[in-house]
Structure formats: C-alpha cells, structure tokens
Tab-separated table of C-alpha atoms in Angstrom:
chain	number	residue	atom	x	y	z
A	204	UNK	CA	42.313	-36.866	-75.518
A	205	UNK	CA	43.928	-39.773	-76.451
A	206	UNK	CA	47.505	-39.458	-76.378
A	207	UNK	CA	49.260	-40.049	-73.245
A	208	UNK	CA	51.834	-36.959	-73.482
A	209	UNK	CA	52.402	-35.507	-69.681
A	210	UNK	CA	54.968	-32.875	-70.086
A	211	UNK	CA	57.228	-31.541	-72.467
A	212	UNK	CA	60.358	-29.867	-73.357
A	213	UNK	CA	60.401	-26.008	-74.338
A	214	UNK	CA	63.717	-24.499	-75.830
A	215	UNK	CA	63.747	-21.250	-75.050
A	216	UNK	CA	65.612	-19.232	-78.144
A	217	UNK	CA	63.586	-21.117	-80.683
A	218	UNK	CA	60.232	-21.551	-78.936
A	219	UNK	CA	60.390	-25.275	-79.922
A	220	UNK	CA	58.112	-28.201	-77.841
A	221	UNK	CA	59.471	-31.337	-78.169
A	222	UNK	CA	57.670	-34.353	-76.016
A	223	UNK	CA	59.040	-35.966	-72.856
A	224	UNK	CA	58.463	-39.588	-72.871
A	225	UNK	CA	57.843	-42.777	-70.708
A	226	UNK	CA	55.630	-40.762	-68.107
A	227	UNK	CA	52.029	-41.891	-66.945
A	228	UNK	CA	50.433	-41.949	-63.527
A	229	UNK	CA	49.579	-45.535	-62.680
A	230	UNK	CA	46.671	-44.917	-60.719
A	231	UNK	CA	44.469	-47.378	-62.708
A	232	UNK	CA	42.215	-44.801	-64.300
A	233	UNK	CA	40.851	-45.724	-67.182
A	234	UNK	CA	38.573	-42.884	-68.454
A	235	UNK	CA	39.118	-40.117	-70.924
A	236	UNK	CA	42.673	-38.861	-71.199
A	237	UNK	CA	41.792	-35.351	-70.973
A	238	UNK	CA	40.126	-35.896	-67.452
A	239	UNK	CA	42.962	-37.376	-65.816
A	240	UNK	CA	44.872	-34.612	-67.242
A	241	UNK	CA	43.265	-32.133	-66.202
A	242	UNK	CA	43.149	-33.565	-62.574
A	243	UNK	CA	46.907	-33.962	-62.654
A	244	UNK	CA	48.099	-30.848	-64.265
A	245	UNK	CA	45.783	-28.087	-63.616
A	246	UNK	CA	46.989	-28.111	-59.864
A	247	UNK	CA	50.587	-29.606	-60.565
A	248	UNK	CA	54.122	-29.210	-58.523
A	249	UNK	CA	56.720	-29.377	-60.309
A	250	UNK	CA	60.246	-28.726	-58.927
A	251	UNK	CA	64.146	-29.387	-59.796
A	252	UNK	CA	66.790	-30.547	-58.086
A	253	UNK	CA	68.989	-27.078	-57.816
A	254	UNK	CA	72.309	-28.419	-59.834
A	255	UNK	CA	71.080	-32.599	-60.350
A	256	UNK	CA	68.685	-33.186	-63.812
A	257	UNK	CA	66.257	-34.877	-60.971
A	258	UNK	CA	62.552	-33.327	-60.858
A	259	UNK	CA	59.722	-33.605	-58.272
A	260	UNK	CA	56.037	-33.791	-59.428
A	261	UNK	CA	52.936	-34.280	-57.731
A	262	UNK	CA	49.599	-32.306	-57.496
A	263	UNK	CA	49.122	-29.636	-55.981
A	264	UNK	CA	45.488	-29.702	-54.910
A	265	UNK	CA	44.398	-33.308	-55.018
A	266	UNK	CA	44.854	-36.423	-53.649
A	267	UNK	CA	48.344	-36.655	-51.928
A	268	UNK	CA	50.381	-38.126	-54.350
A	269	UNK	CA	54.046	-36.871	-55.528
A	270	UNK	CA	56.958	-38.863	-57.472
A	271	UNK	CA	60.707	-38.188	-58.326
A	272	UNK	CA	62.253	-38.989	-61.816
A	273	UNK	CA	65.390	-38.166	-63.865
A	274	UNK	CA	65.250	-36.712	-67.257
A	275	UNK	CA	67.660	-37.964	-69.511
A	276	UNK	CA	67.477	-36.627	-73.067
A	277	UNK	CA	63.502	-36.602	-73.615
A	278	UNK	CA	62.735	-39.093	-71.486
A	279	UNK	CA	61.606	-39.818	-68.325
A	280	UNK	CA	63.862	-42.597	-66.237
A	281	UNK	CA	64.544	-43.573	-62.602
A	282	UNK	CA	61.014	-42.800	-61.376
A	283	UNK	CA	60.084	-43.028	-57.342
A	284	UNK	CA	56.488	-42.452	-56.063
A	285	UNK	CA	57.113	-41.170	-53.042
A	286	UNK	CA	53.676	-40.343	-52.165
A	287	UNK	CA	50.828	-42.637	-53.699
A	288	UNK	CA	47.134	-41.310	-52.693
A	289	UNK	CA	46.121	-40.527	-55.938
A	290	UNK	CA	43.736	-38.399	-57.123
A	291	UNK	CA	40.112	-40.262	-57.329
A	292	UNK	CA	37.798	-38.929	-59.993
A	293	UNK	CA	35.098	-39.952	-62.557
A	294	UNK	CA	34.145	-37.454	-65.908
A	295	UNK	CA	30.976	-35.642	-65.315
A	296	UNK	CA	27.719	-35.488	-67.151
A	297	UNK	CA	29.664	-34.028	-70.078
A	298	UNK	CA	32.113	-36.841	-70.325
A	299	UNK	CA	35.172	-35.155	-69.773
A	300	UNK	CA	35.344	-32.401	-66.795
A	301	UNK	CA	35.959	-33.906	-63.881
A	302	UNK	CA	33.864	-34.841	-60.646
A	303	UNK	CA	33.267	-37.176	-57.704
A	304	UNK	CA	35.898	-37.232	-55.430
A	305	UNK	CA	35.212	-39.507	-51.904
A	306	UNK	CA	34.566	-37.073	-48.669
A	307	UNK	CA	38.047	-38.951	-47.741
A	308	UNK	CA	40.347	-37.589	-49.955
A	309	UNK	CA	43.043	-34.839	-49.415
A	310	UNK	CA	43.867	-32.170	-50.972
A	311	UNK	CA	47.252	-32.103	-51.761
A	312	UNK	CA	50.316	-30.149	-50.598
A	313	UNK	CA	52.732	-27.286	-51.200
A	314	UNK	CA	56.491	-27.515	-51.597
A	315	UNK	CA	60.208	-26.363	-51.206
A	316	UNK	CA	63.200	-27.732	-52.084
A	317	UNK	CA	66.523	-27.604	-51.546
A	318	UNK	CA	70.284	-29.692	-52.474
A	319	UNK	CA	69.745	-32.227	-50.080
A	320	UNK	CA	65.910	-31.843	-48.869
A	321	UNK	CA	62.031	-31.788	-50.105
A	322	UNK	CA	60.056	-30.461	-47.920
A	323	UNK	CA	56.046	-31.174	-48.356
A	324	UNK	CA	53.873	-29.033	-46.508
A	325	UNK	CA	50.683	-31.171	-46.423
A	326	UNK	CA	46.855	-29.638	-46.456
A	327	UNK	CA	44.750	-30.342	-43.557
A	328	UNK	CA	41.408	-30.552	-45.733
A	329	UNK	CA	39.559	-32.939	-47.126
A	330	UNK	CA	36.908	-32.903	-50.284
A	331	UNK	CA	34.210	-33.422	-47.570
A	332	UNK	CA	35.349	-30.314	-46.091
A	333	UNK	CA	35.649	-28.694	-49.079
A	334	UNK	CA	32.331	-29.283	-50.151
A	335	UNK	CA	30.954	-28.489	-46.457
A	336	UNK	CA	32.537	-25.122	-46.487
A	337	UNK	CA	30.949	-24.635	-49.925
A	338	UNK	CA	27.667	-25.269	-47.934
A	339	UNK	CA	28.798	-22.630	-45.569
A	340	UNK	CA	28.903	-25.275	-43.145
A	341	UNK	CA	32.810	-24.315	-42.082
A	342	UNK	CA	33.986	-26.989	-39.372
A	343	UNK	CA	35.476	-25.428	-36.348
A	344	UNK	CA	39.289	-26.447	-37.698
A	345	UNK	CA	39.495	-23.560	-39.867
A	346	UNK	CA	38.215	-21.432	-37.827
A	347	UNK	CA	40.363	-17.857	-36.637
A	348	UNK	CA	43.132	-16.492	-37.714
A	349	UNK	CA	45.853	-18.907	-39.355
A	350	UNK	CA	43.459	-21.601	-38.892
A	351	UNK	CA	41.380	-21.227	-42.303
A	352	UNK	CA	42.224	-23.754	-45.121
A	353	UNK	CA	45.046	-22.589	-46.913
A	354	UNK	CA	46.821	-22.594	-43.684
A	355	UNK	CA	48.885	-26.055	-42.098
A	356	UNK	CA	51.874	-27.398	-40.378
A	357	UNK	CA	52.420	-30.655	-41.111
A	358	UNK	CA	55.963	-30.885	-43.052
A	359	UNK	CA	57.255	-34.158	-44.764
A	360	UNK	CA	60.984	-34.302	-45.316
A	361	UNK	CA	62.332	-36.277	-48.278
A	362	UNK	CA	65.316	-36.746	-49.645
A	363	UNK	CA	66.164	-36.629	-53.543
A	364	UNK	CA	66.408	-40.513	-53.237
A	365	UNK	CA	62.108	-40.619	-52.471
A	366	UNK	CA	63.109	-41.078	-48.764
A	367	UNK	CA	61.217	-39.676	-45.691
A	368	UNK	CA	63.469	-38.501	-43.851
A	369	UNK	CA	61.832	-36.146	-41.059
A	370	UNK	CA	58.255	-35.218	-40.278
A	371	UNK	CA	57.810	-31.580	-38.514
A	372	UNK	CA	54.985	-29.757	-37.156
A	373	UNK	CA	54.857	-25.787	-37.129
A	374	UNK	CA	53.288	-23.350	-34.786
A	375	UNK	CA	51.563	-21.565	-35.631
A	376	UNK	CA	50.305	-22.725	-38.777
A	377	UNK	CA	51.512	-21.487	-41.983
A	378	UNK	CA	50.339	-21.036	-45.628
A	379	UNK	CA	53.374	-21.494	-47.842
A	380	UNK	CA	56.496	-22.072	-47.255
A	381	UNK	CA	60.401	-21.350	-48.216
A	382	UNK	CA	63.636	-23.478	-46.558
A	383	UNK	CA	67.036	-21.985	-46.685
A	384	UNK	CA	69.558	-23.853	-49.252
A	385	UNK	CA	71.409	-24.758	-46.383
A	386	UNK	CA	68.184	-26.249	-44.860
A	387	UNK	CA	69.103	-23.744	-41.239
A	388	UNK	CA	65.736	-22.185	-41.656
A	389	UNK	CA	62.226	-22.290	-42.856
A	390	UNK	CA	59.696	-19.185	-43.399
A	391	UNK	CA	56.190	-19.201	-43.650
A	392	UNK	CA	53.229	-17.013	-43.635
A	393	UNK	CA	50.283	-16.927	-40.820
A	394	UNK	CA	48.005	-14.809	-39.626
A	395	UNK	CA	48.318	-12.385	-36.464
A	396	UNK	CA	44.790	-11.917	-34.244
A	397	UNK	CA	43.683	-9.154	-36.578
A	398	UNK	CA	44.295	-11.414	-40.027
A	399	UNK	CA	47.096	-9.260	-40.784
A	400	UNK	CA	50.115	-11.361	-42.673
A	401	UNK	CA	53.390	-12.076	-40.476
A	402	UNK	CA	56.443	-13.802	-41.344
A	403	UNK	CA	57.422	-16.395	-39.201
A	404	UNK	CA	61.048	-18.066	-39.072
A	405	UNK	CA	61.262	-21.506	-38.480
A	406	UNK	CA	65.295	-22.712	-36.701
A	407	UNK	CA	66.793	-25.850	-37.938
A	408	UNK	CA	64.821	-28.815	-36.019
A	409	UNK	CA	66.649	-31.640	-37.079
C-alpha cells in the first residue's frame, strides 16, 4: 500500500519477478496506494508493439486515459500520454476500495494493435449511466440489439509515436474488435435482430 511498483517483469523458465521502474500515473491522486491501484490495474490494457520493445497501457474500464512507453532493461523510459481523462476516485468507507466516480466520467475503451497503428475503440457510457442502468433505469441508447453497453463505434487511430492519426465510426456498432497486421481490415462483433452474434468486416477507410 505504500510502494509505488506498477508492473513488473516475469521470466518465464525461472518464474522470477523482478520490478519495472520509473512508472506512476500523474493524475494527482493522493490517497492510499492500493486504491489507485486497484482502479488502474484491475481493468488494465496492456499491449506491445509486434517486433519494437514499445508498450501501450491504459484502463480498460475507467476514465479514458492510455499512455505509450519504452522498456529498456527494467525501466520504464520515453513515456507519451496519449489519452489523459483519468480515472476519478476517492477510497470508500473502508479506506481503501474504491468509490465516487462523477456521473461525467467514461468508461474506458478496448484495443488492437498493429506495426504501424493503435486502434482505440472507445465506450459510449458513462458512470451516470452505469449507475442508472443499475437502477434499471436503462436510457434509450442501449437499447436493441447491438445497441446495449458493451457495444460502440467510435475508433481512435494512433500511431506508436502517441499520434492521432484517424478517427472512424462503425456501423453497426461493435463489441470488440481485431485489425489486420496490414491494417486492410477490421472485424468486430454485433448483434443481428434476434441478438444472435455476427461477424462483421470492416474495408480499409483510410
């Protein structure tokens, strides 16, 4: 709970951890360790560059916040926030477990990458959503098939240097998807009229 230790190496044939250093979200919270933790990392992406030692991370389910770095040795250099809603939270009544984030915030994102592309497919709901639909109050939004929350369609394209490159918009709306390593084509999952999967193909569009 006190040590700022984010991620960390594992060597496979031995089974040996050894820490990463020189990472830490500068979001300017400044309560327990293990709650900012557990907001980052319980929902994280992490991806690599296919042949470069450059990594994407970001979480997965809150705020919308995502950053590239370069790992070199067991540390963390050349970092890029590419993204920077962070995650808003406050510990609980116990201290630790985390609660309280604004009606405003999103919810994160899913990702693919590729050589020259990351591609950030951005959720469409909010906390106060979230906590509507917990209420049974669902708004009309996610409503029918390949319209509920897990489902989206707004892409943003970066490039390994933290640029944004390209911003796409599906239809129908998906809920994952997978790009090509030549970046020709992007697949995703909706819904057909009965809620029945489908895979949809997505040509090159830029």
């Amino acid at each position: 709970n006190k040590r700022q230790d984010w991620f960390k190496l594992l060597h496979l044939p031995t089974g040996r951890l050894t820490d990463v250093a020189d990472f830490f979200p500068a979001d300017g919270f400044d309560s327990p360790m293990m709650t900012k933790q557990w907001i980052y990392n319980s929902s994280a992406r992490l991806k690599k560059h296919p042949t470069r030692n450059r990594f994407l991370y970001g979480c997965g389910d809150e705020g919308l916040y995502a950053e590239i770095f370069d790992l070199e040795d067991n540390r963390v250099i050349n970092r890029k926030v590419m993204l920077d809603q962070y995650p808003t939270y406050q510990p609980g009544e116990d201290g630790i477990s985390p609660e309280g984030a604004p009606d405003w915030q999103l919810t994160g994102f899913k990702v693919s990458v590729t050589s020259r592309y990351i591609y950030l497919l951005l959720s469409r709901e909010s906390h106060g959503e979230r906590r509507a639909i917990t209420r049974g109050q669902t708004p009309d939004k996610f409503k029918g098939p390949g319209k509920r929350t897990a489902f989206s369609e707004e892409i943003l394209v970066f490039d390994w240097e933290g640029r944004l490159c390209h911003k796409l918009h599906l239809n129908p709306f998906v809920v994952n998807i997978a790009v090509t390593e030549d970046d020709s084509l992007i697949y995703g999952i909706t819904e057909s009229e009965a809620y029945e999967p489908v895979l949809m193909r997505y040509p090159h569009i830029f």
